[in-house]
Coordinates of C-alpha atoms in Angstrom, one line a residue:
M666 CA -91.9 99.5 -78.7
L667 CA -95.1 99.1 -79.0
G668 CA -96.1 100.4 -75.7
K669 CA -94.2 103.6 -76.5
N670 CA -95.8 104.2 -79.8
A671 CA -98.8 104.6 -77.8
K672 CA -98.0 106.6 -74.8
L673 CA -97.1 108.2 -77.2
F674 CA -100.2 108.1 -79.0
F675 CA -101.9 109.0 -75.8
G676 CA -99.4 112.3 -75.5
L677 CA -100.5 113.2 -78.4
S678 CA -104.7 112.3 -78.3
M679 CA -104.3 114.2 -75.0
C680 CA -102.6 117.8 -75.8
G681 CA -105.4 117.5 -79.3
L682 CA -108.0 117.9 -76.2
I683 CA -106.9 120.1 -74.7
I684 CA -107.2 122.4 -78.0
A685 CA -109.9 121.3 -78.3
I686 CA -111.8 122.8 -75.4
V687 CA -110.1 125.1 -75.8
L688 CA -111.5 125.9 -79.2
S689 CA -114.6 124.6 -78.6
A690 CA -114.9 126.5 -74.9
W691 CA -113.4 130.1 -76.8
G692 CA -111.6 129.8 -79.9
F693 CA -114.4 128.8 -82.0
P694 CA -117.1 131.2 -80.2
K695 CA -113.9 134.0 -80.4
I696 CA -113.6 133.6 -84.3
V697 CA -117.1 134.0 -85.3
N698 CA -118.2 136.7 -82.6
T699 CA -114.9 138.8 -84.6
Q700 CA -116.5 137.5 -88.2
I701 CA -120.0 138.7 -87.2
Q702 CA -118.3 142.5 -85.2
K703 CA -116.7 142.6 -89.1
S704 CA -119.9 142.3 -90.8
V705 CA -122.0 144.3 -88.5
Q706 CA -120.0 147.6 -87.9
L707 CA -120.6 150.2 -89.6
D708 CA -117.1 150.0 -91.5
N709 CA -116.4 150.7 -96.0
S710 CA -116.1 146.9 -95.7
S711 CA -118.4 145.5 -93.9
M712 CA -121.7 143.9 -95.2
M713 CA -124.4 145.7 -93.3
Y714 CA -122.4 149.3 -94.0
E715 CA -124.2 149.9 -97.2
K716 CA -127.4 148.4 -96.3
W717 CA -127.7 150.3 -93.5
R718 CA -126.1 154.5 -95.8
K719 CA -129.4 153.0 -98.2
L720 CA -131.8 151.1 -96.5
P721 CA -132.3 148.2 -100.1
I722 CA -136.3 148.2 -98.6
A723 CA -139.0 150.6 -98.2
L724 CA -140.2 150.6 -95.0
T725 CA -144.1 151.0 -95.1
F726 CA -145.9 154.1 -93.1
Q727 CA -149.3 154.0 -93.6
V728 CA -151.9 156.4 -91.4
N729 CA -155.0 156.3 -90.0
V730 CA -157.9 159.2 -90.0
F731 CA -160.4 159.2 -86.8
N732 CA -163.6 161.2 -89.1
V733 CA -165.8 163.1 -87.2
T734 CA -169.4 161.5 -87.8
N735 CA -171.2 163.9 -85.9
V736 CA -170.5 167.6 -86.0
D737 CA -173.7 168.6 -86.1
D738 CA -174.5 166.4 -82.3
I739 CA -170.6 168.1 -81.1
M740 CA -171.3 171.1 -80.8
A741 CA -174.2 170.6 -79.4
G742 CA -172.0 169.9 -76.4
K743 CA -172.4 165.5 -77.4
K744 CA -169.9 163.1 -77.6
P745 CA -167.8 163.1 -80.6
I746 CA -168.7 159.4 -82.8
L747 CA -166.0 158.4 -84.7
Q748 CA -164.6 156.6 -87.8
E749 CA -161.3 155.7 -88.8
I750 CA -160.7 155.7 -92.0
G751 CA -157.3 154.2 -93.2
P752 CA -154.7 152.7 -94.0
F753 CA -153.2 155.3 -96.0
V754 CA -150.6 153.2 -97.4
Y755 CA -147.2 155.4 -98.5
K756 CA -143.1 153.4 -99.0
E757 CA -140.4 155.0 -97.3
Y758 CA -137.5 155.0 -98.4
R759 CA -134.4 155.7 -96.2
E760 CA -131.0 157.4 -97.4
R761 CA -128.1 158.7 -95.6
T762 CA -124.9 161.0 -96.1
V763 CA -122.1 160.9 -94.4
L764 CA -121.4 163.6 -93.0
G765 CA -117.5 162.6 -91.5
Y766 CA -116.7 160.6 -88.6
G767 CA -115.7 161.7 -85.1
E768 CA -112.8 160.4 -82.2
N769 CA -114.9 158.3 -79.9
D770 CA -115.7 155.3 -82.4
T771 CA -118.5 157.7 -84.0
I772 CA -119.7 158.2 -88.0
K773 CA -121.9 161.5 -88.0
Y774 CA -124.7 162.2 -90.9
T775 CA -127.8 162.7 -91.8
V776 CA -131.2 160.9 -92.1
K777 CA -132.8 161.6 -95.9
K778 CA -136.8 160.2 -95.7
T779 CA -139.2 159.4 -98.9
Y780 CA -142.7 159.0 -99.0
E781 CA -144.6 157.4 -101.8
Y782 CA -148.0 156.6 -102.5
D783 CA -148.8 152.7 -102.6
Q784 CA -152.2 152.7 -104.1
E785 CA -151.9 149.1 -103.7
A786 CA -151.8 148.7 -101.3
S787 CA -154.3 151.3 -99.8
G788 CA -156.6 149.4 -101.8
A789 CA -160.2 151.5 -102.0
L790 CA -158.1 154.7 -100.9
T791 CA -156.5 157.4 -102.5
E792 CA -154.9 160.4 -101.6
D793 CA -158.1 162.3 -103.3
Q794 CA -160.2 161.0 -100.1
E795 CA -162.3 163.6 -97.6
V796 CA -162.1 163.3 -94.3
T797 CA -163.8 165.9 -91.5
I798 CA -161.8 166.2 -89.1
I799 CA -160.7 168.5 -85.9
N800 CA -159.1 171.6 -86.8
Y801 CA -155.4 170.8 -86.1
S802 CA -154.4 173.9 -87.2
Y803 CA -156.7 176.1 -85.5
M804 CA -156.8 174.4 -82.6
N805 CA -153.1 174.9 -81.9
A806 CA -153.3 178.7 -82.5
I807 CA -156.3 179.0 -80.2
L808 CA -154.4 177.0 -77.0
T809 CA -151.5 178.5 -78.0
A810 CA -153.2 182.1 -77.6
Y811 CA -155.3 181.6 -74.3
E812 CA -152.2 180.0 -73.0
L813 CA -150.5 183.9 -73.5
M814 CA -153.2 186.1 -73.3
P815 CA -156.7 185.1 -72.8
G816 CA -157.7 188.5 -72.0
I817 CA -157.9 189.3 -76.2
L818 CA -158.3 185.6 -77.2
P819 CA -162.4 187.0 -78.5
M820 CA -160.3 190.0 -81.2
L821 CA -158.0 187.3 -82.4
N822 CA -160.2 184.8 -82.4
E823 CA -162.4 186.1 -86.0
A824 CA -159.0 186.2 -87.5
M825 CA -157.9 183.0 -86.6
S826 CA -160.8 181.4 -88.2
Q827 CA -160.7 183.0 -91.3
F828 CA -156.9 182.4 -91.2
F829 CA -157.3 179.1 -90.4
G830 CA -161.1 178.1 -92.3
A831 CA -162.3 177.7 -88.7
Q832 CA -165.5 179.7 -89.2
D833 CA -168.3 177.7 -88.0
T834 CA -166.9 175.1 -85.7
P835 CA -163.6 173.2 -84.6
F836 CA -163.7 171.2 -87.2
I837 CA -162.5 170.7 -91.0
T838 CA -163.7 168.7 -93.4
V839 CA -159.8 168.1 -96.1
K840 CA -158.3 166.1 -98.8
V841 CA -156.3 163.9 -97.1
K842 CA -152.6 164.2 -99.4
D843 CA -153.0 168.1 -98.1
L844 CA -153.1 166.7 -94.3
F845 CA -150.7 164.8 -95.0
F846 CA -148.1 166.0 -97.7
D847 CA -149.4 168.9 -99.7
G848 CA -150.5 171.2 -97.4
M849 CA -153.7 173.2 -96.8
F850 CA -152.9 176.8 -97.5
L851 CA -153.5 179.8 -95.4
D852 CA -153.9 182.5 -96.4
C853 CA -152.3 186.4 -95.6
S854 CA -153.7 188.1 -98.2
L855 CA -157.2 188.7 -96.2
N856 CA -157.7 192.5 -95.1
M857 CA -157.3 191.7 -92.0
S858 CA -154.6 193.5 -89.1
A859 CA -154.7 190.5 -87.0
I860 CA -153.8 188.1 -89.8
A861 CA -151.0 190.3 -90.5
L862 CA -150.1 189.9 -87.3
I863 CA -150.4 186.4 -87.4
C864 CA -148.9 185.8 -90.6
G865 CA -146.0 188.5 -89.4
K866 CA -145.4 186.1 -86.3
L867 CA -145.3 183.2 -89.2
K868 CA -142.9 184.8 -91.0
A869 CA -140.4 185.4 -88.3
D870 CA -140.0 182.5 -86.4
T871 CA -142.4 179.6 -89.2
P872 CA -143.1 176.3 -87.4
S873 CA -142.0 172.6 -88.9
V874 CA -145.4 172.1 -90.3
M875 CA -145.7 175.0 -92.0
R876 CA -143.8 176.3 -95.0
R877 CA -144.2 179.7 -97.4
A878 CA -145.6 180.3 -100.5
E879 CA -143.9 180.5 -103.4
D880 CA -146.0 183.8 -104.1
K881 CA -144.5 185.4 -100.3
N882 CA -148.7 185.5 -99.7
G883 CA -149.3 182.8 -96.9
F884 CA -148.4 179.2 -95.9
Y885 CA -149.3 175.2 -96.4
F886 CA -149.9 173.5 -93.6
S887 CA -149.3 170.0 -93.3
L888 CA -148.6 167.2 -90.5
F889 CA -145.4 164.9 -92.3
G890 CA -144.6 167.6 -95.3
Q891 CA -141.2 168.3 -93.1
W892 CA -139.8 164.9 -93.0
N893 CA -140.4 164.0 -96.6
N894 CA -137.5 165.4 -99.1
T895 CA -135.1 166.4 -95.8
D896 CA -132.5 165.8 -94.8
I897 CA -132.8 165.4 -90.5
G898 CA -129.9 165.4 -88.6
P899 CA -127.3 165.7 -88.2
F900 CA -126.9 162.4 -85.7
E901 CA -124.1 160.4 -84.3
M902 CA -123.9 157.0 -83.9
V903 CA -121.5 154.9 -82.4
R904 CA -119.6 153.2 -85.0
G905 CA -119.2 149.0 -83.0
R906 CA -115.8 148.7 -84.6
E907 CA -113.7 148.9 -81.0
N908 CA -117.2 147.6 -78.9
I909 CA -119.8 146.0 -80.8
R910 CA -122.4 146.2 -78.2
E911 CA -122.7 150.1 -78.6
L912 CA -123.0 149.6 -81.6
G913 CA -126.3 151.4 -82.9
H914 CA -125.9 154.4 -79.7
I915 CA -126.8 157.8 -81.0
V916 CA -124.3 160.0 -78.5
S917 CA -125.4 163.3 -80.1
Y918 CA -128.7 165.6 -82.1
Q919 CA -128.0 168.2 -83.7
D920 CA -124.7 168.8 -82.2
K921 CA -126.3 168.0 -78.7
K922 CA -125.7 165.3 -76.4
V923 CA -128.8 166.6 -74.1
M924 CA -132.8 167.9 -75.2
N925 CA -132.4 170.5 -73.6
H926 CA -136.8 170.4 -74.0
W927 CA -137.6 168.7 -71.2
G928 CA -135.4 170.8 -68.3
D929 CA -134.1 168.1 -66.7
P930 CA -130.4 166.1 -68.3
Y931 CA -132.5 162.7 -67.0
C932 CA -135.6 162.8 -69.3
G933 CA -132.9 164.4 -71.8
M934 CA -131.2 161.9 -72.4
L935 CA -130.2 160.4 -75.6
N936 CA -130.6 155.9 -75.1
G937 CA -130.7 153.6 -77.8
S938 CA -130.1 153.9 -81.8
D939 CA -132.3 154.6 -84.4
A940 CA -134.3 151.8 -84.2
T941 CA -133.3 150.2 -87.5
I942 CA -130.0 148.9 -85.9
F943 CA -128.8 147.2 -82.9
P944 CA -126.5 145.2 -81.0
P945 CA -125.3 141.3 -81.6
I946 CA -127.0 140.2 -78.5
D947 CA -125.4 138.6 -75.3
E948 CA -127.4 135.3 -75.0
S949 CA -126.0 134.9 -71.5
D950 CA -127.2 138.6 -70.8
V951 CA -130.2 138.8 -73.1
P952 CA -131.1 142.7 -72.1
N953 CA -134.6 143.7 -70.3
K954 CA -135.1 147.0 -72.8
I955 CA -133.9 148.1 -75.4
Y956 CA -133.6 151.8 -76.5
F957 CA -134.7 154.1 -78.9
F958 CA -134.0 157.2 -80.2
E959 CA -137.2 160.3 -81.1
P960 CA -136.1 163.3 -82.7
E961 CA -139.8 163.7 -83.1
I962 CA -140.9 163.3 -79.8
C963 CA -137.6 165.1 -78.6
R964 CA -136.7 161.7 -76.3
S965 CA -136.4 158.3 -76.0
S966 CA -138.5 155.5 -75.2
Y967 CA -137.9 151.9 -74.6
A968 CA -139.9 148.7 -74.9
S969 CA -139.0 145.6 -73.3
L970 CA -138.3 142.7 -73.2
V971 CA -141.3 139.6 -73.8
G972 CA -139.9 136.2 -74.4
Q973 CA -138.1 134.0 -76.8
R974 CA -139.6 133.3 -80.2
A975 CA -139.2 131.9 -84.0
I976 CA -140.1 133.5 -86.7
Y977 CA -138.9 133.0 -90.3
N978 CA -138.2 129.7 -88.3
M979 CA -135.2 131.3 -87.1
S980 CA -134.8 132.6 -82.9
A981 CA -135.7 135.9 -82.3
Y982 CA -136.3 137.8 -78.6
Y983 CA -139.6 140.2 -78.9
Y984 CA -139.8 143.3 -77.4
E985 CA -142.5 146.2 -76.8
I986 CA -143.5 149.3 -75.8
D987 CA -143.4 149.1 -72.2
R988 CA -147.1 150.4 -70.4
L989 CA -144.5 153.0 -68.0
V990 CA -143.0 154.6 -71.7
F991 CA -146.1 157.0 -70.9
A992 CA -146.9 155.7 -68.1
S993 CA -148.9 159.1 -64.9
K994 CA -145.7 160.2 -62.4
S995 CA -147.8 157.6 -60.0
A996 CA -147.5 155.0 -62.1
N997 CA -143.5 156.2 -63.5
P998 CA -142.0 158.8 -61.4
D999 CA -139.4 158.5 -63.6
N1000 CA -141.9 160.2 -66.5
K1001 CA -142.3 163.6 -63.8
C1002 CA -140.0 165.7 -65.9
F1003 CA -141.7 164.8 -69.2
C1004 CA -145.1 166.3 -66.8
R1005 CA -146.4 170.6 -67.8
K1006 CA -148.2 171.5 -66.5
N1007 CA -152.0 173.4 -68.9
W1008 CA -152.4 170.9 -71.3
S1009 CA -155.4 170.4 -70.3
A1010 CA -158.0 172.1 -68.7
K1011 CA -158.3 169.5 -66.5
H1012 CA -155.1 166.9 -66.0
D1013 CA -151.6 168.8 -65.7
G1014 CA -150.4 166.1 -68.4
C1015 CA -149.3 163.8 -64.8
L1016 CA -152.4 162.3 -64.3
L1017 CA -153.2 160.6 -67.0
M1018 CA -151.7 156.9 -68.1
G1019 CA -150.3 157.3 -71.9
V1020 CA -150.5 160.6 -72.4
M1021 CA -147.4 163.0 -73.4
N1022 CA -147.2 166.5 -73.8
L1023 CA -145.0 167.9 -77.2
M1024 CA -145.9 171.6 -75.9
P1025 CA -141.6 171.7 -74.7
C1026 CA -141.1 169.4 -77.8
K1027 CA -142.3 171.1 -80.7
G1028 CA -143.5 174.1 -79.1
A1029 CA -147.7 173.3 -80.4
P1030 CA -149.8 171.8 -77.9
A1031 CA -149.7 168.6 -79.1
I1032 CA -150.5 164.9 -77.4
I1033 CA -148.9 161.7 -78.1
S1034 CA -150.3 158.6 -77.5
L1035 CA -150.4 155.4 -78.6
P1036 CA -153.2 154.4 -81.1
H1037 CA -157.1 154.4 -80.1
Y1038 CA -155.6 155.2 -76.3
Y1039 CA -154.3 151.4 -76.1
L1040 CA -152.5 151.0 -72.6
A1041 CA -153.7 154.7 -71.6
S1042 CA -156.6 156.3 -68.5
E1043 CA -160.0 154.8 -69.4
E1044 CA -161.2 158.2 -68.9
L1045 CA -160.0 159.3 -72.3
L1046 CA -162.4 156.9 -73.9
E1047 CA -165.4 157.8 -72.0
Y1048 CA -165.3 160.7 -74.1
F1049 CA -166.1 159.4 -76.6
D1050 CA -169.5 157.7 -78.1
G1051 CA -168.7 155.5 -80.2
G1052 CA -165.2 154.7 -82.8
I1053 CA -162.3 154.5 -80.0
T1054 CA -161.1 150.4 -79.4
P1055 CA -158.0 149.6 -78.2
D1056 CA -156.7 146.3 -79.4
K1057 CA -153.5 144.7 -78.7
E1058 CA -152.5 143.7 -81.1
K1059 CA -153.1 146.7 -84.1
H1060 CA -152.1 148.8 -81.5
N1061 CA -149.2 147.6 -80.0
S1062 CA -145.5 148.9 -80.4
Y1063 CA -142.8 146.2 -81.5
V1064 CA -139.7 144.5 -82.1
Y1065 CA -137.9 141.3 -83.0
L1066 CA -134.3 141.1 -82.6
E1067 CA -132.5 138.4 -84.7
P1068 CA -130.0 137.6 -81.9
K1069 CA -126.7 137.2 -83.8
T1070 CA -126.4 140.1 -85.7
G1071 CA -129.5 142.4 -83.9
A1072 CA -130.9 142.9 -87.4
V1073 CA -134.4 143.7 -87.3
L1074 CA -136.5 140.8 -88.5
Q1075 CA -140.1 142.3 -88.8
G1076 CA -141.0 146.3 -86.1
M1077 CA -143.6 147.9 -86.2
Q1078 CA -143.7 151.5 -84.2
R1079 CA -147.7 153.1 -84.0
I1080 CA -148.2 157.0 -82.0
Q1081 CA -151.0 159.1 -82.3
F1082 CA -151.5 162.5 -82.5
N1083 CA -154.4 164.8 -80.8
I1084 CA -154.6 168.3 -79.8
E1085 CA -157.7 169.1 -76.7
L1086 CA -161.5 169.9 -77.7
R1087 CA -161.3 172.5 -74.9
N1088 CA -164.5 174.8 -73.9
I1089 CA -163.9 178.5 -73.5
P1090 CA -167.2 180.3 -73.3
N1091 CA -166.3 183.3 -74.8
I1092 CA -164.7 181.8 -78.5
P1093 CA -168.0 181.2 -80.9
Q1094 CA -166.9 177.6 -82.1
L1095 CA -165.7 176.7 -78.5
A1096 CA -168.9 177.6 -76.3
T1097 CA -171.0 174.2 -76.2
V1098 CA -168.0 172.1 -77.3
Q1099 CA -167.8 169.3 -74.3
T1100 CA -163.5 169.5 -73.4
G1101 CA -161.9 166.5 -73.9
L1102 CA -158.7 164.7 -75.9
F1103 CA -159.4 164.5 -79.9
P1104 CA -157.7 162.0 -82.2
L1105 CA -156.7 164.0 -85.5
L1106 CA -154.6 160.5 -87.0
W1107 CA -152.3 157.6 -85.9
I1108 CA -149.3 156.0 -87.7
E1109 CA -147.7 152.8 -88.5
E1110 CA -144.1 152.8 -89.5
G1111 CA -142.4 150.1 -90.0
A1112 CA -141.5 146.6 -91.8
D1113 CA -144.3 143.5 -91.1
T1114 CA -142.4 141.9 -93.5
M1115 CA -138.8 141.3 -94.8
P1116 CA -138.1 140.8 -98.6
D1117 CA -137.1 136.9 -100.1
D1118 CA -133.3 138.0 -100.7
L1119 CA -132.4 139.5 -96.9
L1120 CA -134.3 136.5 -95.5
K1121 CA -132.0 134.0 -97.9
E1122 CA -129.2 136.1 -96.8
L1123 CA -129.9 135.9 -93.1
Q1124 CA -131.0 131.9 -93.1
D1125 CA -127.8 131.0 -95.1
A1126 CA -126.0 133.3 -92.6
H1127 CA -128.3 131.2 -89.8
T1128 CA -127.4 128.1 -91.9
I1129 CA -123.7 128.7 -91.4
L1130 CA -123.9 129.9 -88.0
G1131 CA -125.6 125.5 -86.9
Y1132 CA -122.6 124.0 -89.2
V1133 CA -119.9 125.9 -87.6
E1134 CA -121.9 125.3 -83.6
V1135 CA -122.0 121.2 -84.6
A1136 CA -118.4 121.2 -85.7
R1137 CA -117.8 123.0 -82.8
W1138 CA -119.0 119.8 -80.6
L1139 CA -117.9 117.0 -83.2
L1140 CA -114.2 118.5 -83.2
L1141 CA -114.7 118.6 -78.5
V1142 CA -116.4 114.9 -79.3
I1143 CA -113.7 113.0 -81.9
A1144 CA -111.3 114.1 -79.9
S1145 CA -112.3 112.7 -76.3
L1146 CA -112.7 109.3 -78.8
V1147 CA -109.5 109.8 -79.9
C1148 CA -108.6 109.5 -76.1
V1149 CA -110.4 107.1 -74.9
G1150 CA -108.9 105.6 -78.0
A1151 CA -105.4 105.9 -77.2
A1152 CA -105.8 105.7 -73.0
V1153 CA -107.1 101.7 -74.3
C1154 CA -104.6 100.9 -76.8
V1155 CA -101.9 102.0 -73.6
V1156 CA -103.8 99.7 -71.5
R1157 CA -103.7 96.5 -73.8
S1158 CA -99.9 97.1 -74.9
G1159 CA -99.2 96.6 -71.3
A1160 CA -97.1 100.2 -71.2
A1161 CA -99.5 100.8 -67.7
P1162 CA -100.7 99.0 -64.9
V1163 CA -103.8 97.7 -64.4
W1164 CA -105.9 96.5 -62.1
P1165 CA -106.2 92.2 -63.4
R1166 CA -109.2 90.6 -63.8
S1167 CA -111.0 89.2 -60.6
N1168 CA -111.6 85.6 -61.2
N1169 CA -108.8 83.2 -60.1
D1170 CA -106.1 85.5 -60.5
F1171 CA -103.1 86.2 -57.9
I1172 CA -101.6 89.6 -56.8
L1173 CA -97.9 87.9 -56.6
N1174 CA -95.9 90.2 -54.1
P1175 CA -91.8 90.6 -55.5
G1176 CA -89.4 88.2 -54.4
H1177 CA -91.8 85.7 -53.4
S1178 CA -93.3 82.7 -55.6
L1179 CA -95.9 79.7 -55.9
D1180 CA -95.5 76.5 -56.4
I1181 CA -98.2 74.8 -56.7
N1182 CA -96.9 71.2 -56.0
K1183 CA -96.1 71.9 -53.0
G1184 CA -97.1 69.2 -50.5
H1185 CA -97.9 70.5 -47.0

């Protein structure tokens, strides 16, 4: 009876071990991944949905302006000396409006950003701070006109200089609030036929950086005013219900699946997310690159994996902007379709590392780079006598991703806006300056800290996942020990043959006996 019970116990323990192996190797991971997917997918019932729809924290939006300190020297042909003033810090709130759901597991929405000046974070700086900067709108108009009709540019210049406030130099002094959001007034009531021509063109095709004055007698030019309290989109994004690895992938913007500005389907591809949501990371196949789409530059960019790092007592994957994103076509042939000629008097835009021409995207000769020309050509730095000092810690773009959920633990995106200051002999304001790429300002957008409540929520989830992981392997260990114990019971009960101990024991064949008293 004891032998039969031992065998039964052993059989049951083997079944338990098999179940434990299946659960440990497949069951527990499957259950955990299913629950994570339900939590992060863009569905009304998920934990992520409301946080995605209305960002529960304010991002930081910081602006650093390049104040020009030696205007007279620049006008005399000397190198610029710049002074960085900032950061001017704003709180950025984001809210999405869901427009509907599409086929292929997508959601359609618009995004509204709202900016609020953060006086405490800005310290002594106020929005009334005056700065002397390159006259961005004037240089924009001059360079655009120069490409279209260089012969009549001297006749247009008088009107342009009055309209854009550049009577003596290509520089202007302005309050930052007017430059950023409120707008600098451009007066259409001036009695000049050329100004009437300019204003007529603006009325017919108003650029995004300008808004019509309420009295209809002019326009306000600002760099970021079009972003504030304005619905951007629509976007169409994958919800991640059918394939969690596709969560957040943007499949269309303004109902277009390809950005046609570049005249090439490769450069026009929509890759990645909007940089606020990423899918969980399969740690057996960690992506070397993560992609994100930027509508303001009409293209997708990417960050490359640096490695695994600890942050907030959690393990995360650290990515940073790749040097090849804005590389010259000689360094990165894939960038050749982003190249446009004649953005510079010296270069076609593809010979220099670290810059990108936004003319096809914005219809204006704006050039973007990383702040202080970080990762860009040394040639750009040689144009200045001071104020441009690239620093990886200050000017790099990066993101930390928590692998289990794909949550962004920390991230900053940094970009600089530039325009060419070009020597044009028949334009008085430009006849004596040196030609070079001139920076206006750089922005920093993202979150460098995580609120305590969100951090605790994520850490608690990590703790639970840790307990599940421990339970997974503990179950396997217990099942193995029980199986070993059952095997011992079977052996000791005599229900299974075993090798005898060696000390003076003998093995007898069946049918033979041994008489130790038998004589010889």
